[in-house]
Short mmCIF file of N, CA and C (backbone and C1' of nucleotides) in Angstrom, two decimals:
data_model
loop_
_atom_site.label_atom_id
_atom_site.label_comp_id
_atom_site.label_asym_id
_atom_site.label_seq_id
_atom_site.Cartn_x
_atom_site.Cartn_y
_atom_site.Cartn_z
N UNK A 1 -31.49 32.09 237.00
CA UNK A 1 -32.35 31.08 236.35
C UNK A 1 -33.61 31.74 235.80
N UNK A 2 -33.85 31.52 234.57
CA UNK A 2 -35.02 32.14 233.96
C UNK A 2 -35.94 31.08 233.37
N UNK A 3 -37.17 31.38 233.29
CA UNK A 3 -38.11 30.47 232.66
C UNK A 3 -38.74 31.25 231.51
N UNK A 4 -39.46 30.55 230.66
CA UNK A 4 -40.03 31.20 229.50
C UNK A 4 -41.03 32.27 229.92
N UNK A 5 -41.54 32.13 231.11
CA UNK A 5 -42.53 33.09 231.58
C UNK A 5 -41.96 34.41 232.03
N UNK A 6 -40.68 34.44 232.33
CA UNK A 6 -40.11 35.69 232.83
C UNK A 6 -39.01 36.24 231.95
N UNK A 7 -38.87 35.64 230.74
CA UNK A 7 -37.88 36.18 229.81
C UNK A 7 -38.30 37.59 229.43
N UNK A 8 -37.39 38.50 229.64
CA UNK A 8 -37.73 39.89 229.36
C UNK A 8 -37.70 40.18 227.86
N UNK A 9 -36.67 39.66 227.20
CA UNK A 9 -36.47 40.00 225.80
C UNK A 9 -37.42 39.32 224.82
N UNK A 10 -37.99 40.11 223.95
CA UNK A 10 -38.87 39.58 222.91
C UNK A 10 -38.06 38.70 221.96
N UNK A 11 -36.80 39.05 221.85
CA UNK A 11 -35.90 38.31 220.99
C UNK A 11 -35.83 36.83 221.38
N UNK A 12 -35.75 36.61 222.68
CA UNK A 12 -35.67 35.24 223.16
C UNK A 12 -36.91 34.45 222.78
N UNK A 13 -38.06 35.07 222.87
CA UNK A 13 -39.28 34.36 222.50
C UNK A 13 -39.25 34.01 221.03
N UNK A 14 -38.62 34.87 220.23
CA UNK A 14 -38.50 34.57 218.81
C UNK A 14 -37.65 33.32 218.63
N UNK A 15 -36.58 33.24 219.39
CA UNK A 15 -35.71 32.07 219.30
C UNK A 15 -36.51 30.82 219.65
N UNK A 16 -37.25 30.89 220.73
CA UNK A 16 -38.03 29.74 221.16
C UNK A 16 -39.06 29.35 220.10
N UNK A 17 -39.66 30.36 219.48
CA UNK A 17 -40.68 30.11 218.46
C UNK A 17 -40.07 29.35 217.29
N UNK A 18 -38.89 29.73 216.90
CA UNK A 18 -38.22 29.06 215.78
C UNK A 18 -37.86 27.63 216.15
N UNK A 19 -37.23 27.48 217.30
CA UNK A 19 -36.80 26.15 217.73
C UNK A 19 -37.98 25.19 217.84
N UNK A 20 -39.09 25.69 218.34
CA UNK A 20 -40.26 24.82 218.52
C UNK A 20 -40.85 24.37 217.19
N UNK A 21 -40.40 24.97 216.10
CA UNK A 21 -40.92 24.58 214.78
C UNK A 21 -40.05 23.54 214.09
N UNK A 22 -38.92 23.22 214.68
CA UNK A 22 -38.05 22.22 214.06
C UNK A 22 -38.75 20.86 214.15
N UNK A 23 -38.98 20.23 213.01
CA UNK A 23 -39.67 18.93 212.99
C UNK A 23 -38.82 17.79 213.52
N UNK A 24 -39.48 16.74 213.94
CA UNK A 24 -38.78 15.58 214.47
C UNK A 24 -37.89 14.98 213.39
N UNK A 25 -36.73 14.53 213.80
CA UNK A 25 -35.81 13.93 212.85
C UNK A 25 -34.96 14.92 212.08
N UNK A 26 -35.09 16.20 212.43
CA UNK A 26 -34.25 17.19 211.76
C UNK A 26 -33.61 18.10 212.81
N UNK A 27 -32.59 18.84 212.38
CA UNK A 27 -31.90 19.72 213.31
C UNK A 27 -31.66 21.09 212.68
N UNK A 28 -31.31 22.05 213.50
CA UNK A 28 -30.99 23.39 213.00
C UNK A 28 -29.74 23.83 213.77
N UNK A 29 -29.01 24.78 213.21
CA UNK A 29 -27.81 25.26 213.89
C UNK A 29 -28.18 26.54 214.65
N UNK A 30 -27.32 26.92 215.57
CA UNK A 30 -27.57 28.12 216.36
C UNK A 30 -27.69 29.34 215.44
N UNK A 31 -26.78 29.43 214.50
CA UNK A 31 -26.78 30.57 213.61
C UNK A 31 -28.05 30.61 212.76
N UNK A 32 -28.51 29.44 212.38
CA UNK A 32 -29.72 29.35 211.58
C UNK A 32 -30.93 29.83 212.36
N UNK A 33 -31.03 29.39 213.60
CA UNK A 33 -32.14 29.80 214.45
C UNK A 33 -32.13 31.32 214.62
N UNK A 34 -30.94 31.86 214.87
CA UNK A 34 -30.81 33.31 215.06
C UNK A 34 -31.27 34.05 213.81
N UNK A 35 -30.82 33.57 212.66
CA UNK A 35 -31.16 34.23 211.41
C UNK A 35 -32.67 34.16 211.13
N UNK A 36 -33.26 32.99 211.36
CA UNK A 36 -34.69 32.82 211.11
C UNK A 36 -35.53 33.68 212.04
N UNK A 37 -34.98 33.93 213.22
CA UNK A 37 -35.70 34.75 214.19
C UNK A 37 -35.55 36.24 213.86
N UNK A 38 -34.76 36.50 212.84
CA UNK A 38 -34.56 37.89 212.45
C UNK A 38 -33.39 38.55 213.15
N UNK A 39 -32.49 37.72 213.69
CA UNK A 39 -31.34 38.27 214.42
C UNK A 39 -30.05 37.56 214.00
N UNK A 40 -29.67 37.71 212.74
CA UNK A 40 -28.47 37.03 212.26
C UNK A 40 -27.22 37.44 213.03
N UNK A 41 -26.35 36.48 213.23
CA UNK A 41 -25.10 36.78 213.93
C UNK A 41 -25.20 36.68 215.44
N UNK A 42 -26.38 36.34 215.92
CA UNK A 42 -26.53 36.28 217.37
C UNK A 42 -26.68 34.85 217.87
N UNK A 43 -25.89 33.97 217.29
CA UNK A 43 -25.94 32.57 217.67
C UNK A 43 -25.70 32.34 219.16
N UNK A 44 -24.83 33.12 219.74
CA UNK A 44 -24.52 32.93 221.16
C UNK A 44 -25.74 33.13 222.02
N UNK A 45 -26.56 34.09 221.63
CA UNK A 45 -27.76 34.36 222.42
C UNK A 45 -28.74 33.20 222.33
N UNK A 46 -28.70 32.50 221.20
CA UNK A 46 -29.58 31.34 221.05
C UNK A 46 -29.17 30.30 222.08
N UNK A 47 -27.89 30.04 222.16
CA UNK A 47 -27.40 29.07 223.13
C UNK A 47 -27.75 29.49 224.54
N UNK A 48 -27.61 30.74 224.80
CA UNK A 48 -27.90 31.25 226.14
C UNK A 48 -29.37 31.07 226.45
N UNK A 49 -30.19 31.37 225.45
CA UNK A 49 -31.64 31.25 225.65
C UNK A 49 -32.03 29.80 225.90
N UNK A 50 -31.44 28.90 225.13
CA UNK A 50 -31.78 27.48 225.26
C UNK A 50 -31.32 26.93 226.61
N UNK A 51 -30.34 27.55 227.17
CA UNK A 51 -29.82 27.08 228.46
C UNK A 51 -30.90 27.13 229.54
N UNK A 52 -31.88 27.97 229.33
CA UNK A 52 -32.97 28.12 230.31
C UNK A 52 -34.07 27.10 230.09
N UNK A 53 -33.95 26.29 229.03
CA UNK A 53 -35.04 25.38 228.68
C UNK A 53 -34.74 23.93 228.98
N UNK A 54 -33.90 23.67 229.95
CA UNK A 54 -33.48 22.30 230.25
C UNK A 54 -34.63 21.31 230.33
N UNK A 55 -35.79 21.74 230.77
CA UNK A 55 -36.87 20.77 230.93
C UNK A 55 -38.26 21.40 230.88
N UNK A 56 -39.24 20.56 230.93
CA UNK A 56 -40.65 20.94 231.05
C UNK A 56 -41.22 22.00 230.11
N UNK A 57 -40.54 22.23 229.00
CA UNK A 57 -41.12 23.14 228.03
C UNK A 57 -41.34 22.34 226.75
N UNK A 58 -42.27 22.75 225.95
CA UNK A 58 -42.53 22.04 224.70
C UNK A 58 -41.60 22.54 223.61
N UNK A 59 -40.36 22.79 223.99
CA UNK A 59 -39.40 23.28 223.02
C UNK A 59 -38.28 22.26 222.83
N UNK A 60 -38.12 21.75 221.61
CA UNK A 60 -37.11 20.73 221.30
C UNK A 60 -35.69 21.28 221.23
N UNK A 61 -35.18 21.74 222.35
CA UNK A 61 -33.84 22.32 222.40
C UNK A 61 -32.78 21.34 221.91
N UNK A 62 -33.10 20.06 222.04
CA UNK A 62 -32.11 19.04 221.62
C UNK A 62 -31.89 19.00 220.13
N UNK A 63 -32.76 19.64 219.36
CA UNK A 63 -32.60 19.61 217.90
C UNK A 63 -31.74 20.77 217.40
N UNK A 64 -31.13 21.48 218.32
CA UNK A 64 -30.24 22.58 217.92
C UNK A 64 -28.80 22.17 218.19
N UNK A 65 -27.99 22.18 217.14
CA UNK A 65 -26.59 21.80 217.26
C UNK A 65 -25.72 22.91 216.67
N UNK A 66 -24.41 22.81 216.85
CA UNK A 66 -23.55 23.85 216.31
C UNK A 66 -23.29 23.61 214.81
N UNK A 67 -22.57 24.54 214.21
CA UNK A 67 -22.34 24.52 212.76
C UNK A 67 -21.55 23.31 212.28
N UNK A 68 -20.89 22.60 213.20
CA UNK A 68 -20.11 21.43 212.82
C UNK A 68 -20.97 20.16 212.84
N UNK A 69 -22.19 20.30 213.31
CA UNK A 69 -23.06 19.14 213.37
C UNK A 69 -22.83 18.34 214.64
N UNK A 70 -22.17 18.96 215.59
CA UNK A 70 -21.92 18.26 216.86
C UNK A 70 -22.71 18.89 217.99
N UNK A 71 -22.87 18.13 219.05
CA UNK A 71 -23.55 18.64 220.23
C UNK A 71 -22.52 19.47 220.98
N UNK A 72 -22.85 20.72 221.21
CA UNK A 72 -21.91 21.60 221.89
C UNK A 72 -21.71 21.24 223.35
N UNK A 73 -20.49 21.41 223.80
CA UNK A 73 -20.17 21.13 225.20
C UNK A 73 -20.91 22.16 226.04
N UNK A 74 -21.46 21.75 227.12
CA UNK A 74 -22.13 22.70 228.00
C UNK A 74 -21.79 22.42 229.44
N UNK A 75 -22.35 23.16 230.34
CA UNK A 75 -22.04 23.07 231.76
C UNK A 75 -22.16 21.64 232.31
N UNK A 76 -23.28 20.99 232.04
CA UNK A 76 -23.51 19.64 232.55
C UNK A 76 -23.37 18.62 231.44
N UNK A 77 -22.22 17.95 231.36
CA UNK A 77 -21.94 16.97 230.30
C UNK A 77 -23.04 15.92 230.15
N UNK A 78 -23.74 15.65 231.23
CA UNK A 78 -24.78 14.62 231.16
C UNK A 78 -25.83 14.95 230.12
N UNK A 79 -26.11 16.22 229.93
CA UNK A 79 -27.13 16.61 228.97
C UNK A 79 -26.70 16.35 227.52
N UNK A 80 -25.41 16.30 227.29
CA UNK A 80 -24.94 16.02 225.94
C UNK A 80 -25.38 14.61 225.56
N UNK A 81 -25.25 13.71 226.51
CA UNK A 81 -25.65 12.33 226.28
C UNK A 81 -27.15 12.24 226.07
N UNK A 82 -27.87 12.97 226.90
CA UNK A 82 -29.33 12.97 226.77
C UNK A 82 -29.74 13.46 225.40
N UNK A 83 -29.10 14.54 224.97
CA UNK A 83 -29.42 15.12 223.68
C UNK A 83 -29.17 14.12 222.55
N UNK A 84 -28.00 13.49 222.57
CA UNK A 84 -27.69 12.53 221.51
C UNK A 84 -28.68 11.37 221.54
N UNK A 85 -29.03 10.96 222.74
CA UNK A 85 -29.96 9.84 222.88
C UNK A 85 -31.31 10.17 222.26
N UNK A 86 -31.80 11.37 222.54
CA UNK A 86 -33.08 11.79 221.99
C UNK A 86 -33.03 11.86 220.47
N UNK A 87 -31.95 12.45 219.96
CA UNK A 87 -31.83 12.60 218.51
C UNK A 87 -31.76 11.23 217.82
N UNK A 88 -31.05 10.30 218.44
CA UNK A 88 -30.96 8.97 217.84
C UNK A 88 -32.33 8.30 217.84
N UNK A 89 -33.10 8.56 218.89
CA UNK A 89 -34.43 7.96 218.96
C UNK A 89 -35.35 8.56 217.90
N UNK A 90 -34.95 9.70 217.35
CA UNK A 90 -35.76 10.34 216.31
C UNK A 90 -35.26 9.95 214.93
N UNK A 91 -34.26 9.08 214.90
CA UNK A 91 -33.77 8.58 213.62
C UNK A 91 -32.52 9.24 213.10
N UNK A 92 -31.91 10.11 213.91
CA UNK A 92 -30.70 10.78 213.46
C UNK A 92 -29.48 9.93 213.86
N UNK A 93 -28.60 9.72 212.89
CA UNK A 93 -27.43 8.88 213.13
C UNK A 93 -26.17 9.69 213.40
N UNK A 94 -25.46 9.33 214.45
CA UNK A 94 -24.19 9.98 214.77
C UNK A 94 -23.08 9.11 214.23
N UNK A 95 -22.08 9.71 213.62
CA UNK A 95 -20.97 8.92 213.09
C UNK A 95 -19.95 8.66 214.20
N UNK A 96 -18.81 8.09 213.81
CA UNK A 96 -17.81 7.72 214.81
C UNK A 96 -17.20 8.92 215.52
N UNK A 97 -17.51 10.13 215.06
CA UNK A 97 -16.97 11.32 215.71
C UNK A 97 -18.07 12.06 216.48
N UNK A 98 -19.15 11.33 216.77
CA UNK A 98 -20.29 11.94 217.45
C UNK A 98 -20.83 13.13 216.66
N UNK A 99 -20.74 13.01 215.37
CA UNK A 99 -21.22 14.07 214.50
C UNK A 99 -22.40 13.58 213.68
N UNK A 100 -23.17 14.53 213.16
CA UNK A 100 -24.28 14.16 212.28
C UNK A 100 -24.09 14.89 210.96
N UNK A 101 -24.66 14.34 209.89
CA UNK A 101 -24.54 14.98 208.58
C UNK A 101 -25.57 16.09 208.46
N UNK A 102 -25.09 17.31 208.54
CA UNK A 102 -26.01 18.44 208.46
C UNK A 102 -26.72 18.47 207.09
N UNK A 103 -25.97 18.08 206.06
CA UNK A 103 -26.55 18.11 204.72
C UNK A 103 -27.75 17.16 204.62
N UNK A 104 -27.80 16.23 205.53
CA UNK A 104 -28.87 15.24 205.49
C UNK A 104 -30.00 15.55 206.47
N UNK A 105 -29.64 16.13 207.58
CA UNK A 105 -30.64 16.38 208.62
C UNK A 105 -31.01 17.84 208.89
N UNK A 106 -30.24 18.76 208.31
CA UNK A 106 -30.52 20.16 208.62
C UNK A 106 -31.90 20.61 208.13
N UNK A 107 -32.61 21.22 209.04
CA UNK A 107 -33.97 21.68 208.76
C UNK A 107 -33.97 22.87 207.81
N UNK A 108 -34.93 22.85 206.86
CA UNK A 108 -35.10 23.99 205.96
C UNK A 108 -36.54 24.45 206.10
N UNK A 109 -36.73 25.65 206.57
CA UNK A 109 -38.06 26.21 206.79
C UNK A 109 -38.93 26.07 205.54
N UNK A 110 -40.13 25.64 205.74
CA UNK A 110 -41.04 25.52 204.62
C UNK A 110 -40.90 24.20 203.89
N UNK A 111 -39.92 23.42 204.28
CA UNK A 111 -39.70 22.11 203.67
C UNK A 111 -40.65 21.12 204.31
N UNK A 112 -41.89 21.11 203.83
CA UNK A 112 -42.92 20.33 204.47
C UNK A 112 -42.88 18.87 204.11
P DG B 1 -24.66 53.59 231.07
"O5'" DG B 1 -23.19 53.18 231.61
"C5'" DG B 1 -22.53 54.08 232.49
"C4'" DG B 1 -21.17 53.53 232.86
"C3'" DG B 1 -20.57 52.68 231.74
"O3'" DG B 1 -19.17 52.94 231.68
"C1'" DG B 1 -20.80 51.36 233.69
P DC B 2 -18.36 52.45 230.37
"O5'" DC B 2 -17.43 51.29 230.98
"C5'" DC B 2 -16.75 51.51 232.21
"C4'" DC B 2 -16.01 50.25 232.63
"C3'" DC B 2 -15.50 49.41 231.46
"O3'" DC B 2 -14.22 48.89 231.76
"C1'" DC B 2 -16.94 48.10 232.80
P DA B 3 -13.33 48.15 230.63
"O5'" DA B 3 -13.35 46.66 231.19
"C5'" DA B 3 -12.87 46.41 232.51
"C4'" DA B 3 -12.99 44.92 232.83
"C3'" DA B 3 -12.49 44.01 231.71
"O3'" DA B 3 -11.81 42.91 232.29
"C1'" DA B 3 -14.78 43.56 232.15
P DG B 4 -11.13 41.80 231.33
"O5'" DG B 4 -12.07 40.55 231.60
"C5'" DG B 4 -12.29 40.12 232.95
"C4'" DG B 4 -13.31 38.99 232.97
"C3'" DG B 4 -13.04 37.90 231.92
"O3'" DG B 4 -13.15 36.64 232.54
"C1'" DG B 4 -15.28 38.70 231.75
P DT B 5 -12.87 35.29 231.71
"O5'" DT B 5 -14.34 34.80 231.36
"C5'" DT B 5 -15.26 34.59 232.44
"C4'" DT B 5 -16.60 34.11 231.89
"C3'" DT B 5 -16.48 33.04 230.80
"O3'" DT B 5 -17.27 31.93 231.14
"C1'" DT B 5 -17.97 34.77 230.14
P DG B 6 -16.99 30.53 230.46
"O5'" DG B 6 -18.23 30.45 229.46
"C5'" DG B 6 -19.55 30.39 229.97
"C4'" DG B 6 -20.54 30.53 228.82
"C3'" DG B 6 -20.20 29.62 227.63
"O3'" DG B 6 -21.34 28.86 227.26
"C1'" DG B 6 -20.52 31.87 226.93
P DA B 7 -21.06 27.31 227.74
"O5'" DA B 7 -21.36 26.53 226.41
"C5'" DA B 7 -22.53 25.94 226.27
"C4'" DA B 7 -22.77 25.59 224.83
"C3'" DA B 7 -23.12 26.78 223.94
"O3'" DA B 7 -22.77 26.49 222.58
"C1'" DA B 7 -24.99 25.38 224.20
P DC B 8 -21.40 27.07 221.98
"O5'" DC B 8 -22.03 28.19 221.04
"C5'" DC B 8 -23.30 28.08 220.44
"C4'" DC B 8 -23.28 28.82 219.11
"C3'" DC B 8 -22.51 28.09 218.00
"O3'" DC B 8 -23.26 28.15 216.77
"C1'" DC B 8 -21.63 30.26 218.30
P DT B 9 -22.63 27.48 215.44
"O5'" DT B 9 -22.03 28.75 214.70
"C5'" DT B 9 -22.85 29.90 214.51
"C4'" DT B 9 -22.18 30.84 213.54
"C3'" DT B 9 -21.49 30.14 212.36
"O3'" DT B 9 -21.75 30.90 211.19
"C1'" DT B 9 -19.92 31.48 213.50
P DA B 10 -21.46 30.27 209.72
"O5'" DA B 10 -20.46 31.32 209.08
"C5'" DA B 10 -20.66 32.71 209.26
"C4'" DA B 10 -19.37 33.44 208.92
"C3'" DA B 10 -18.63 32.84 207.72
"O3'" DA B 10 -18.12 33.91 206.93
"C1'" DA B 10 -17.21 32.84 209.60
P DG B 11 -17.34 33.63 205.57
"O5'" DG B 11 -15.88 34.15 205.88
"C5'" DG B 11 -15.70 35.42 206.51
"C4'" DG B 11 -14.26 35.55 207.02
"C3'" DG B 11 -13.22 35.07 206.01
"O3'" DG B 11 -12.31 36.16 205.73
"C1'" DG B 11 -12.81 34.16 208.18
P DT B 12 -11.25 35.98 204.52
"O5'" DT B 12 -9.88 35.71 205.30
"C5'" DT B 12 -9.58 36.47 206.46
"C4'" DT B 12 -8.38 35.85 207.19
"C3'" DT B 12 -7.29 35.32 206.27
"O3'" DT B 12 -6.03 35.91 206.65
"C1'" DT B 12 -7.87 33.71 207.90
P DA B 13 -4.74 35.63 205.66
"O5'" DA B 13 -3.94 34.54 206.51
"C5'" DA B 13 -3.67 34.78 207.88
"C4'" DA B 13 -2.94 33.58 208.48
"C3'" DA B 13 -1.90 32.95 207.55
"O3'" DA B 13 -0.74 32.61 208.31
"C1'" DA B 13 -3.44 31.31 208.25
P DA C 1 -12.08 17.98 208.39
"O5'" DA C 1 -10.56 18.13 208.83
"C5'" DA C 1 -9.91 16.97 209.29
"C4'" DA C 1 -8.59 17.36 209.91
"C3'" DA C 1 -8.70 18.46 210.97
"O3'" DA C 1 -8.81 17.88 212.25
"C1'" DA C 1 -7.05 19.03 209.37
P DT C 2 -9.44 18.66 213.51
"O5'" DT C 2 -8.30 19.66 214.01
"C5'" DT C 2 -6.99 19.17 214.27
"C4'" DT C 2 -6.06 20.36 214.51
"C3'" DT C 2 -6.53 21.27 215.66
"O3'" DT C 2 -5.38 21.69 216.41
"C1'" DT C 2 -6.30 22.54 213.68
P DA C 3 -5.63 22.57 217.75
"O5'" DA C 3 -5.40 24.06 217.20
"C5'" DA C 3 -4.13 24.41 216.66
"C4'" DA C 3 -3.96 25.92 216.70
"C3'" DA C 3 -4.60 26.60 217.90
"O3'" DA C 3 -3.77 27.67 218.33
"C1'" DA C 3 -5.61 27.38 215.89
P DC C 4 -4.11 28.52 219.68
"O5'" DC C 4 -4.47 29.96 219.10
"C5'" DC C 4 -3.67 30.50 218.05
"C4'" DC C 4 -4.41 31.62 217.34
"C3'" DC C 4 -5.17 32.56 218.28
"O3'" DC C 4 -4.72 33.89 218.10
"C1'" DC C 4 -6.50 31.91 216.43
P DT C 5 -5.33 35.10 218.97
"O5'" DT C 5 -6.42 35.69 217.95
"C5'" DT C 5 -6.04 36.01 216.62
"C4'" DT C 5 -7.17 36.77 215.92
"C3'" DT C 5 -7.94 37.68 216.84
"O3'" DT C 5 -7.94 39.03 216.35
"C1'" DT C 5 -9.42 36.21 215.65
P DA C 6 -8.56 40.17 217.31
"O5'" DA C 6 -9.92 40.47 216.53
"C5'" DA C 6 -9.91 40.61 215.12
"C4'" DA C 6 -11.34 40.67 214.58
"C3'" DA C 6 -12.23 41.65 215.33
"O3'" DA C 6 -13.10 42.31 214.41
"C1'" DA C 6 -13.15 39.48 215.47
P DG C 7 -14.00 43.52 214.92
"O5'" DG C 7 -15.46 42.89 215.03
"C5'" DG C 7 -16.09 42.35 213.87
"C4'" DG C 7 -17.36 41.61 214.26
"C3'" DG C 7 -18.24 42.37 215.25
"O3'" DG C 7 -19.53 42.59 214.68
"C1'" DG C 7 -17.98 40.12 215.89
P DC C 8 -20.57 43.56 215.46
"O5'" DC C 8 -21.47 42.51 216.28
"C5'" DC C 8 -22.26 41.57 215.58
"C4'" DC C 8 -22.79 40.54 216.55
"C3'" DC C 8 -23.41 41.14 217.81
"O3'" DC C 8 -24.78 41.38 217.59
"C1'" DC C 8 -22.06 39.22 218.30
P DC C 9 -25.39 42.72 218.20
"O5'" DC C 9 -25.74 42.26 219.68
"C5'" DC C 9 -26.68 41.20 219.88
"C4'" DC C 9 -26.64 40.74 221.33
"C3'" DC C 9 -26.85 41.87 222.35
"O3'" DC C 9 -27.64 41.39 223.41
"C1'" DC C 9 -24.94 40.69 222.88
P DA C 10 -28.78 42.21 224.06
"O5'" DA C 10 -29.18 41.32 225.33
"C5'" DA C 10 -29.76 40.05 225.09
"C4'" DA C 10 -29.38 39.09 226.21
"C3'" DA C 10 -29.68 39.62 227.61
"O3'" DA C 10 -30.19 38.56 228.40
"C1'" DA C 10 -27.37 39.10 227.41
P DC C 11 -30.84 38.86 229.78
"O5'" DC C 11 -29.68 38.39 230.78
"C5'" DC C 11 -29.25 37.04 230.73
"C4'" DC C 11 -27.95 36.87 231.51
"C3'" DC C 11 -27.99 37.45 232.93
"O3'" DC C 11 -27.79 36.42 233.86
"C1'" DC C 11 -25.97 38.01 231.80
P DT C 12 -28.00 36.71 235.44
"O5'" DT C 12 -26.50 36.88 235.97
"C5'" DT C 12 -25.52 35.89 235.64
"C4'" DT C 12 -24.15 36.33 236.17
"C3'" DT C 12 -24.21 36.94 237.56
"O3'" DT C 12 -23.23 36.34 238.40
"C1'" DT C 12 -23.03 38.35 236.06
P DG C 13 -23.27 36.57 240.01
"O5'" DG C 13 -21.98 37.49 240.24
"C5'" DG C 13 -20.68 36.98 239.89
"C4'" DG C 13 -19.64 38.07 240.01
"C3'" DG C 13 -19.69 38.82 241.35
"O3'" DG C 13 -18.36 39.15 241.75
"C1'" DG C 13 -19.98 40.35 239.59
#
DNA sequence: GCAGTGACTAGTA
DNA sequence: ATACTAGCCACTG
């Protein structure tokens, strides 16, 4: 179990920095976060890094979804529900397949 | 150090 | 549309 205070890798902090910039009502994909952090192709590490942020950090981990626009399955299924619930409260709509339209909600850096 | 695992992705069939 | 593959790299046993 790691916390943001003991993450050894500078790379992880970059991931967190990017994720924390995602505005409310928008989402980013794992690959996008990795690329913006300067580490393209390392989407898996993004997921791994976010796994340590389950709570009490000012990082909107719930705004990160996979390339299909779905909430990725993880160890504790309960969090998938929590994530969807939070996103819906931010105005994001899930369709009948528990998917969201990335073309509509995907975050674009600098898109103020 | 090696092999397996994983909140992933892009490509191919 | 689904299924499989290679590439990615930190973590774990």
